[in-house]
Amino acid sequence: MRSLILPKTLVHLAALTPLAILLWQMWGEAKGFSNALGADPVAEIEHRLGLWALRFLMITLAITPLRQLTGWNVLVRFRRILGLYAFAYASLHFAAYLGLDLRGFWAQIFQDIIKRPYITVGFIAWLLLVPLAVTSTTGWIKRLGRNWARLHKLVYVIAVLAVLHFWWLVKSDLREPALYAGILAVLLGWRAWKALKARATAKVKARSVPAARA
Amino acid sequence: MNLREALRIPSADVTEESVYRDRRRVLAMLGAVPALGIAGCSEAAPPASTATITPEQAKAGFSTAEELTRELDATTYNNFYEFGTNKDDPSNAAKTLRTSPWTVAVGGHCAKPGKLSLEDLIKGLSPQERIYRMRCVEGWSMVIPWLGVPLGDALKRFEPTSKAKYVAFTSLADPRQMPGVRSPVLDWPYREGLRIDEAMNPLTLLATGMYGKTLPQQNGAPLRLVVPWKYGFKGIKSIIAITFVERMPKTSWNMSQASEYGFFSNVNPAVDHPRWSQASERRIAGSASKLFAERIPTLPFNGYAAQVASMYAGMDLKKWF
């Protein structure tokens, strides 16, 4: 247990770095000494927070395949932190949209959420993340038992919605969202392949075991 | 003084507007000099009065008292997909564009077609400064001081015939000079078009400069269109061909996604883009921090309704978006 304090601290520091950089640049923009956020800082803030939410989602989903490939079971101990950072960045992304982008035009929120498919799916993805974040505590894990794992399978749906959110917002150059779609396809494809293989072995066992006993 | 320091200066310390305008006028004249030089110094001196805007012109929509977008913002935040799809790609990559010599082919239904040098195309037409709002379909806007000539004045010289119902424009698409053209993000070359009355409207500008200077490459050098009551993408950049046509010409964004980008693309808060509400916009202008700037409501025809709405009388603008 104690041995993980250092790596966990490092993970926290690494995960907070993009936020720290962004806050520093926002401070610079507000005080007028930096132009690092460009001509449209609100769009840049929204975009960057959203991108980090997506990245943390992908990193969280990469834990299981990495563990299976390397045999490093300790990796699973970092999954909760990473997932919570995905939720934190997604929440800040949503907060920036509400608090910076739509400032003074609150009525537009409902119209946006209902009428724009990319905002609809983004909002649903964030909504689905909420119960996962709430039930991430040890107490909830115990209380929910087997249902906890079932509930947290929602992360697959969330990841697909998040990529779709990015895909639909791009005007015509799909290369960047396609990159994330590709990563997600690999991460989910790995699980699908594993599941198929496990089912096949189970079938073989089911057939062969009684025969061996006989 | 470096750039960051320059940005920190409070607006009260900045040169008074009248002086600034005068400076801009001088710069505008300077900008006109090289062109005249190439054209053989056929005119003794560039016209002096045209760069400043009279109150009458301001009333006609040729100017606005709204805060200008900082030149740094207008020249580093660009949609010019021929140089990449990120906003900062054009300012980083467009230096490779060779803007001189530059020829424009004018043809189609007109009595005097021809292939002209840029200098000959605008020779003798009085350069003007126009301060226009520019509204991007993505929901942001700027206020930019352009230099140029009214498109209509330039077009009339080619004597369009009665068959010329529309004007089609084509951008340069040279993969050696424009790295973005190597990827099929749009069907190159970039194409745009106007109905002939829109092209002849006094607001429509054929721009060769901005902020009292020659147009930077990333902003569409050496020759671009500025149609202030339409979304920014109608302002085709680095024009190499102008053609008078009888039928509504194909336009790049309409070809890419017809359900989202119409031929007219007039700024209209009542007609939403499927992905962006057009009811409001973020104004990228002024010297204050834009971090906490509130959105502003978008106006029909981008605030130029008095000058242009009559051209669309009787048209269903929800259908003809």
Coordinates of C-alpha atoms in Angstrom, one line a residue, chain B residues 21 28 41 48 53 61 71 80 86 97 129 147 177 189 207 225 233 235 242 262 269 284 309 312 321:
Chain B
R21 CA -7.1 57.3 -38.6
A28 CA -3.2 53.2 -47.0
C41 CA 3.3 55.2 -62.3
A48 CA -6.0 61.1 -50.9
I53 CA -14.7 57.5 -44.1
G61 CA -22.7 50.9 -43.5
E71 CA -4.5 43.2 -35.9
F80 CA -8.0 29.3 -44.7
N86 CA -6.4 24.9 -37.4
L97 CA 2.4 31.8 -50.9
E129 CA -11.1 51.8 -46.3
L147 CA -8.7 48.3 -47.9
Q177 CA 2.6 26.7 -52.1
P189 CA -10.0 24.6 -55.7
A207 CA -10.0 43.7 -50.7
L225 CA -13.7 39.1 -51.4
F233 CA -16.6 31.7 -45.7
G235 CA -15.2 35.9 -48.6
I242 CA -13.8 35.6 -61.8
G262 CA -26.5 27.3 -48.6
P269 CA -30.1 34.7 -36.4
I284 CA -13.3 38.9 -30.9
A309 CA -32.5 43.3 -47.3
Y312 CA -34.0 39.4 -50.9
F321 CA -30.4 30.1 -46.4

